[in-house]
Short mmCIF file of C-alpha atoms in Angstrom, two decimals:
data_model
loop_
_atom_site.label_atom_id
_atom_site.label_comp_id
_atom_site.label_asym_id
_atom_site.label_seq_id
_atom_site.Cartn_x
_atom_site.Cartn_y
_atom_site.Cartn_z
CA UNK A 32 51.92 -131.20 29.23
CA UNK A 33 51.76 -134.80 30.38
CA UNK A 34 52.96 -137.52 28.25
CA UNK A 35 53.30 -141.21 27.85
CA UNK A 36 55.32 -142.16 25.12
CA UNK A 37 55.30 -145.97 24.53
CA UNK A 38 57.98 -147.98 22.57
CA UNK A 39 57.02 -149.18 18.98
CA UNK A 40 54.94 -152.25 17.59
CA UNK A 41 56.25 -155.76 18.00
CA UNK A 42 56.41 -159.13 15.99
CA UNK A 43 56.94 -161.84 18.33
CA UNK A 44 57.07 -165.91 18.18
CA UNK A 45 55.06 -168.00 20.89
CA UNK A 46 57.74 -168.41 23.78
CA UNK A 47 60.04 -165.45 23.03
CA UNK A 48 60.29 -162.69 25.77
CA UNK A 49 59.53 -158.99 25.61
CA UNK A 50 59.84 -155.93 27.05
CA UNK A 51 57.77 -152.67 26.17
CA UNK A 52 57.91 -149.29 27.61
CA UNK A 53 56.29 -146.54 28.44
CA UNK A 54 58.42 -142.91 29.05
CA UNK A 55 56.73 -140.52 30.70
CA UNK A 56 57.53 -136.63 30.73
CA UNK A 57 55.78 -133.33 31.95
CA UNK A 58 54.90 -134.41 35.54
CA UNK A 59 56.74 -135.99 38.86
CA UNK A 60 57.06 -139.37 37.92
CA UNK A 61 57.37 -141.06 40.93
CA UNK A 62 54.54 -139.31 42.35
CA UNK A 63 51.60 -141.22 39.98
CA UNK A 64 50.89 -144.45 39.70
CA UNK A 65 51.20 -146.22 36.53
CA UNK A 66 48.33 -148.71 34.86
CA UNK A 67 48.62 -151.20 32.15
CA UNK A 68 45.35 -151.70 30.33
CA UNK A 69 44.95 -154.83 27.33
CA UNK A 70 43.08 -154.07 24.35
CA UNK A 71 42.55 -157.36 22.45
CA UNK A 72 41.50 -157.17 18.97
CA UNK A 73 37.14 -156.99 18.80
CA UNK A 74 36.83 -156.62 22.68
CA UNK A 75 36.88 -153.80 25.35
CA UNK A 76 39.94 -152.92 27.72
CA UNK A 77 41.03 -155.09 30.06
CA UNK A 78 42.77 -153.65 33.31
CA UNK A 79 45.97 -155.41 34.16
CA UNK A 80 47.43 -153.72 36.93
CA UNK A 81 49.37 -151.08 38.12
CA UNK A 82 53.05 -149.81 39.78
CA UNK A 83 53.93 -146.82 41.76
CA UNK A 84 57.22 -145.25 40.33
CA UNK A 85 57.74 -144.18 43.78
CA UNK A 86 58.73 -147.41 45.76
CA UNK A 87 58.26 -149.83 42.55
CA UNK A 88 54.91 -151.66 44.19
CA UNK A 89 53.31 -153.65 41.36
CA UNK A 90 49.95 -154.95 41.66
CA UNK A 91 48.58 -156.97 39.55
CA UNK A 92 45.29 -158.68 38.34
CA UNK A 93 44.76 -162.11 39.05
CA UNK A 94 44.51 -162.86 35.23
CA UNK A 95 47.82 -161.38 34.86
CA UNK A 96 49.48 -162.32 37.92
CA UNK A 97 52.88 -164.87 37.08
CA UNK A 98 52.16 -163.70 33.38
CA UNK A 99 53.82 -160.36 33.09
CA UNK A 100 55.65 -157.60 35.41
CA UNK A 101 56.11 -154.65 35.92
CA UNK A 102 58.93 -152.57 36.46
CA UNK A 103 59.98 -148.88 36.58
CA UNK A 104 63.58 -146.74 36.13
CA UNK A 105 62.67 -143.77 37.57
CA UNK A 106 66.24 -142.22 36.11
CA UNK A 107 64.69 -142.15 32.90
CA UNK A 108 61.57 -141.78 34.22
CA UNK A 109 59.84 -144.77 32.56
CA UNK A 110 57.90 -147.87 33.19
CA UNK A 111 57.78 -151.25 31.45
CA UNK A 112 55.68 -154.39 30.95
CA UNK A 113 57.48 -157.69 30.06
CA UNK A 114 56.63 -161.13 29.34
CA UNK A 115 59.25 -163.90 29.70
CA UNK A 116 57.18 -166.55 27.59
CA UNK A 117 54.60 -165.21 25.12
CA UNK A 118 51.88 -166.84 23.61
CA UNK A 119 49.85 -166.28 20.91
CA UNK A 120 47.06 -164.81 22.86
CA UNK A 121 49.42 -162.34 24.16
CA UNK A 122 48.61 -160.60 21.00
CA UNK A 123 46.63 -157.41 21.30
CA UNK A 124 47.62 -153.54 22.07
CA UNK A 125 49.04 -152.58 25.14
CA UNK A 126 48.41 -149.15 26.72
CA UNK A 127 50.24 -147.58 29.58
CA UNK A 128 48.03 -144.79 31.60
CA UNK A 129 48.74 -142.56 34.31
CA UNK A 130 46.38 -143.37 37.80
CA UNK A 131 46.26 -141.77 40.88
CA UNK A 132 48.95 -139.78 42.47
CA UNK A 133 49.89 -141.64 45.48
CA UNK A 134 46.44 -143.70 46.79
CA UNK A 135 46.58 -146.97 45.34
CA UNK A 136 43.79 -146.60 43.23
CA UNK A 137 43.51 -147.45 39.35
CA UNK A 138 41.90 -144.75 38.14
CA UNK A 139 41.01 -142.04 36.55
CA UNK A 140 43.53 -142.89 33.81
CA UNK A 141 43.50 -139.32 32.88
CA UNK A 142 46.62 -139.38 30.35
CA UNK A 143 47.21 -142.51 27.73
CA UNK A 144 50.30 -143.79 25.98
CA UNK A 145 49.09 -144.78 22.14
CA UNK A 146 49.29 -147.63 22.83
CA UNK A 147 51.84 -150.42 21.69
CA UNK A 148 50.75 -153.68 19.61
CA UNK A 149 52.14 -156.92 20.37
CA UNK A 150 51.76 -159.48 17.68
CA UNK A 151 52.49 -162.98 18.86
CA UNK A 152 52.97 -165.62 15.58
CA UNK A 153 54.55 -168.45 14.73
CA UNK B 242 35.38 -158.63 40.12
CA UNK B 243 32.82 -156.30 39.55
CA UNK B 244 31.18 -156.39 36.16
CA UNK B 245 30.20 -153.38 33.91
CA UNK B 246 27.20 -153.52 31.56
CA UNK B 247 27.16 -150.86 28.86
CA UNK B 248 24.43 -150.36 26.83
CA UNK B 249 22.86 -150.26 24.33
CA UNK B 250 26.20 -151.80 21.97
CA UNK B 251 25.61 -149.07 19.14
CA UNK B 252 24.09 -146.13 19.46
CA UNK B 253 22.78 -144.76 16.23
CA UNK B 254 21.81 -141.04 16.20
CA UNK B 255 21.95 -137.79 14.39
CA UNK B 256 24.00 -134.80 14.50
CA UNK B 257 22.28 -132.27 17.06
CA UNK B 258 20.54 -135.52 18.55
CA UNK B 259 21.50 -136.14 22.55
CA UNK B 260 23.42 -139.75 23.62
CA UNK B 261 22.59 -141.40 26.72
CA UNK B 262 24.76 -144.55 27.36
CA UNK B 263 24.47 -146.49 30.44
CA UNK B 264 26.77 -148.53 32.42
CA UNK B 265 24.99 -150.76 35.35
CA UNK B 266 27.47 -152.43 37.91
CA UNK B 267 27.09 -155.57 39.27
CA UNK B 268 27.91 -154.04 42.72
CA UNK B 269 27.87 -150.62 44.42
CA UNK B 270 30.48 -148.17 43.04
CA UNK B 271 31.88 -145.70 44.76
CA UNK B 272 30.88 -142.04 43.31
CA UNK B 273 34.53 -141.19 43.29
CA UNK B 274 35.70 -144.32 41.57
CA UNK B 275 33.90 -144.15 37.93
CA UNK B 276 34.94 -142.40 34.91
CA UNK B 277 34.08 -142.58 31.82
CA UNK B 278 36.33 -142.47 28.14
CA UNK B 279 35.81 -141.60 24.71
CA UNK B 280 38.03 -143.73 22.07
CA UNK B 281 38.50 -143.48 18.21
CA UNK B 282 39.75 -145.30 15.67
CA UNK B 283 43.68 -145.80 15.76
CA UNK B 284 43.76 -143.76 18.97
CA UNK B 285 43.90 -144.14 22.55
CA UNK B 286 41.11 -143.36 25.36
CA UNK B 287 40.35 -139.94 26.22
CA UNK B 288 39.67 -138.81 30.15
CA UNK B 289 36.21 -137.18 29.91
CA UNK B 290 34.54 -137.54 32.82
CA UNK B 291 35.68 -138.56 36.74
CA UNK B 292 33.80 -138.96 40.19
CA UNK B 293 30.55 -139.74 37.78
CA UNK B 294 30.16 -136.35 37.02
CA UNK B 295 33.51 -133.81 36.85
CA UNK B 296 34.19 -133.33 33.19
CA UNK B 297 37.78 -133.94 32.74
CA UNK B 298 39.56 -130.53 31.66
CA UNK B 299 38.98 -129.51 27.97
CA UNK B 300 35.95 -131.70 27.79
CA UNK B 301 32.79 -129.67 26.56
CA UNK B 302 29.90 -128.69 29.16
CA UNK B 303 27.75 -131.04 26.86
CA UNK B 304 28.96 -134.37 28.09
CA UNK B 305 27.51 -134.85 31.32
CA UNK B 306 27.98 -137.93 33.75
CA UNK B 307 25.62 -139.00 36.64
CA UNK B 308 24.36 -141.55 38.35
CA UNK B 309 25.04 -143.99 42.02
CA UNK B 310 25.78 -146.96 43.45
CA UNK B 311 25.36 -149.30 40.87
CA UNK B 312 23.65 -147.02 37.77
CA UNK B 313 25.69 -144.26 35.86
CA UNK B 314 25.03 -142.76 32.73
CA UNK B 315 27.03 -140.47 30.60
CA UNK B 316 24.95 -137.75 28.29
CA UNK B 317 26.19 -136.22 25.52
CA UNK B 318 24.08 -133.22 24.78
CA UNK B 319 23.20 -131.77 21.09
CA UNK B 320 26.15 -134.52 19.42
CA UNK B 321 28.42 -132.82 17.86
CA UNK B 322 30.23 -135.08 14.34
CA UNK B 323 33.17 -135.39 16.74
CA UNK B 324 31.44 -137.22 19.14
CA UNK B 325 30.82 -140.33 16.99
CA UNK B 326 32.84 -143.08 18.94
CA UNK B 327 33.40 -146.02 21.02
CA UNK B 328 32.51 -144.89 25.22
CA UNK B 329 34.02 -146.70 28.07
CA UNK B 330 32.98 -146.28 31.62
CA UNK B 331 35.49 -147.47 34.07
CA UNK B 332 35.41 -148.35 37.88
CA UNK B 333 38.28 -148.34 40.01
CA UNK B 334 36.98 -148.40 43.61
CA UNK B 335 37.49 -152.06 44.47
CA UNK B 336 40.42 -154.46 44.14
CA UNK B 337 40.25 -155.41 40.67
CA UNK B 338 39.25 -152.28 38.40
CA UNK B 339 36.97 -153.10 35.27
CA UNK B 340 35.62 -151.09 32.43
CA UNK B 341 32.51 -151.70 30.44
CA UNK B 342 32.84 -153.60 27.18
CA UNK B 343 31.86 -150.20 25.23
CA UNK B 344 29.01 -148.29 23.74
CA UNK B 345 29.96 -147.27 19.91
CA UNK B 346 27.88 -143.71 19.27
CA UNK B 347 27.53 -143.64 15.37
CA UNK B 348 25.79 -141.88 12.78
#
C-alpha cells in the first residue's frame, strides 16, 4: 500500500527555521512527483508546489516562491519542506501528497500524508 | 491563476437524499486535470474522483463526477451517513494548480 508518513506537530517562534518531512513507502519513489498543499486554519487548501524525487526539480507557486523549499533524499526515500525564517502566518497544517508519476503535473493527489501542523508563536 | 468556485458553502441534506456540489472555473479546464476530494474532521483528503469522472479505486459507484471546460459537478447518489463532509474539487492542468474553497455536505 502507498504511504506518506509525515513528521510530527511543531511549536515554533517567528524567525526560527524548520524542517518537516514526509517518508514515503509502498511505491518507486523517485518515479512520482511530490506536492505540498497549505491548510490554514478556517480556509480551503492551498497548493504550494511540487518536486520530482527523480532529478530533485522543485517548482513552486509564486506565493511560495523564496519562502520555503523543497528537497528530497531519495536513500530514505523521503521529501521535506523547510522554512529558514518563519512567521506567524506560517502557521497552519502542512500536507505532503503524491502527484503524477513522471509528467509535471500536480495532480491527482491520489495518496495524503496526515498532515503536519506548524504553529508559529511568540 | 485559475479560480475555483464551489458551491453552495453547506449543503444540508438527509440520509438517502442525493448531493450535487458544483465547482465553476474561471477558465477552461482540461477534462483530465480535475479531481475532486472528500475530507473529515482531523483527517486528510481522500482521492475520489479524477479526469472529472473516474472514481478513484475503492470509491462507491454512487459518487459520480461530470462536467467540461469550465463547469464540473460531483454527485453523490442516495448519501450514505459517511458521506457527511467537507468536498474539494481540484484543477491541475495549468501552471499554478488551485482547489475550490470547499462544499461542507451535512446533515
Amino acid at each position: 500500500d502507498v504511504q506518506l508518513v509525515q513528521s510530527g506537530a511543531e511549536l515554533k517562534k517567528p524567525g526560527e527555521s524548520l524542517k518537516i518531512s514526509c517518508q514515503a513507502s509502498g511505491y518507486t519513489f523517485s518515479t512520482y512527483w511530490i506536492v505540498w498543499v497549505r491548510h490554514l486554519p478556517g480556509k480551503g487548501l492551498e497548493y504550494m508546489g511540487m518536486i520530482y524525487p527523480g532529478d530533485s526539480d522543485a517548482r513552486y507557486t509564486p506565493s511560495f516562491q523564496g519562502q520555503v523549499t523543497f528537497s528530497v533524499d531519495t536513500s530514505i526515500n523521503t521529501a521535506y519542506l523547510q522554512w529558514t525564517s518563519l512567521k506567524d502566518s506560517d502557521s497552519g497544517v502542512y500536507y505532503c501528497a503524491r502527484g503524477s508519476r513522471g509528467s509535471p503535473l500536480a495532480g491527482p493527489l491520489d495518496s495524503w500524508g496526515q498532515g503536519s501542523l506548524v504553529t508559529v508563536s511568540s | 491563476e485559475i479560480v475555483l468556485t464551489q458551491s453552495p458553502g453547506t449543503l444540508s441534506l438527509s440520509p438517502g437524499e442525493s448531493a450535487i456540489l458544483s465547482c465553476r472555473a474561471s477558465q477552461s479546464v482540461a477534462r483530465l486535470a480535475v479531481a475532486w476530494y472528500q475530507q473529515k474532521p482531523g483527517q486528510s483528503p481522500r482521492l475520489l474522483i479524477y479526469d472529472t469522472s473516474t472514481r478513484a479505486p475503492g470509491i462507491p459507484d454512487r459518487f459520480s463526477g461530470s462536467g467540461s471546460p469550465t463547469d464540473f459537478t460531483l454527485t453523490i447518489s442516495r448519501l450514505d451517513p459517511d458521506d457527511f463532509a467537507l468536498y474539494y474539487c481540484h484543477q491541475f492542468g495549468h501552471a499554478v494548480a488551485t482547489f475550490g474553497q470547499g462544499t461542507k455536505v451535512e446533515i
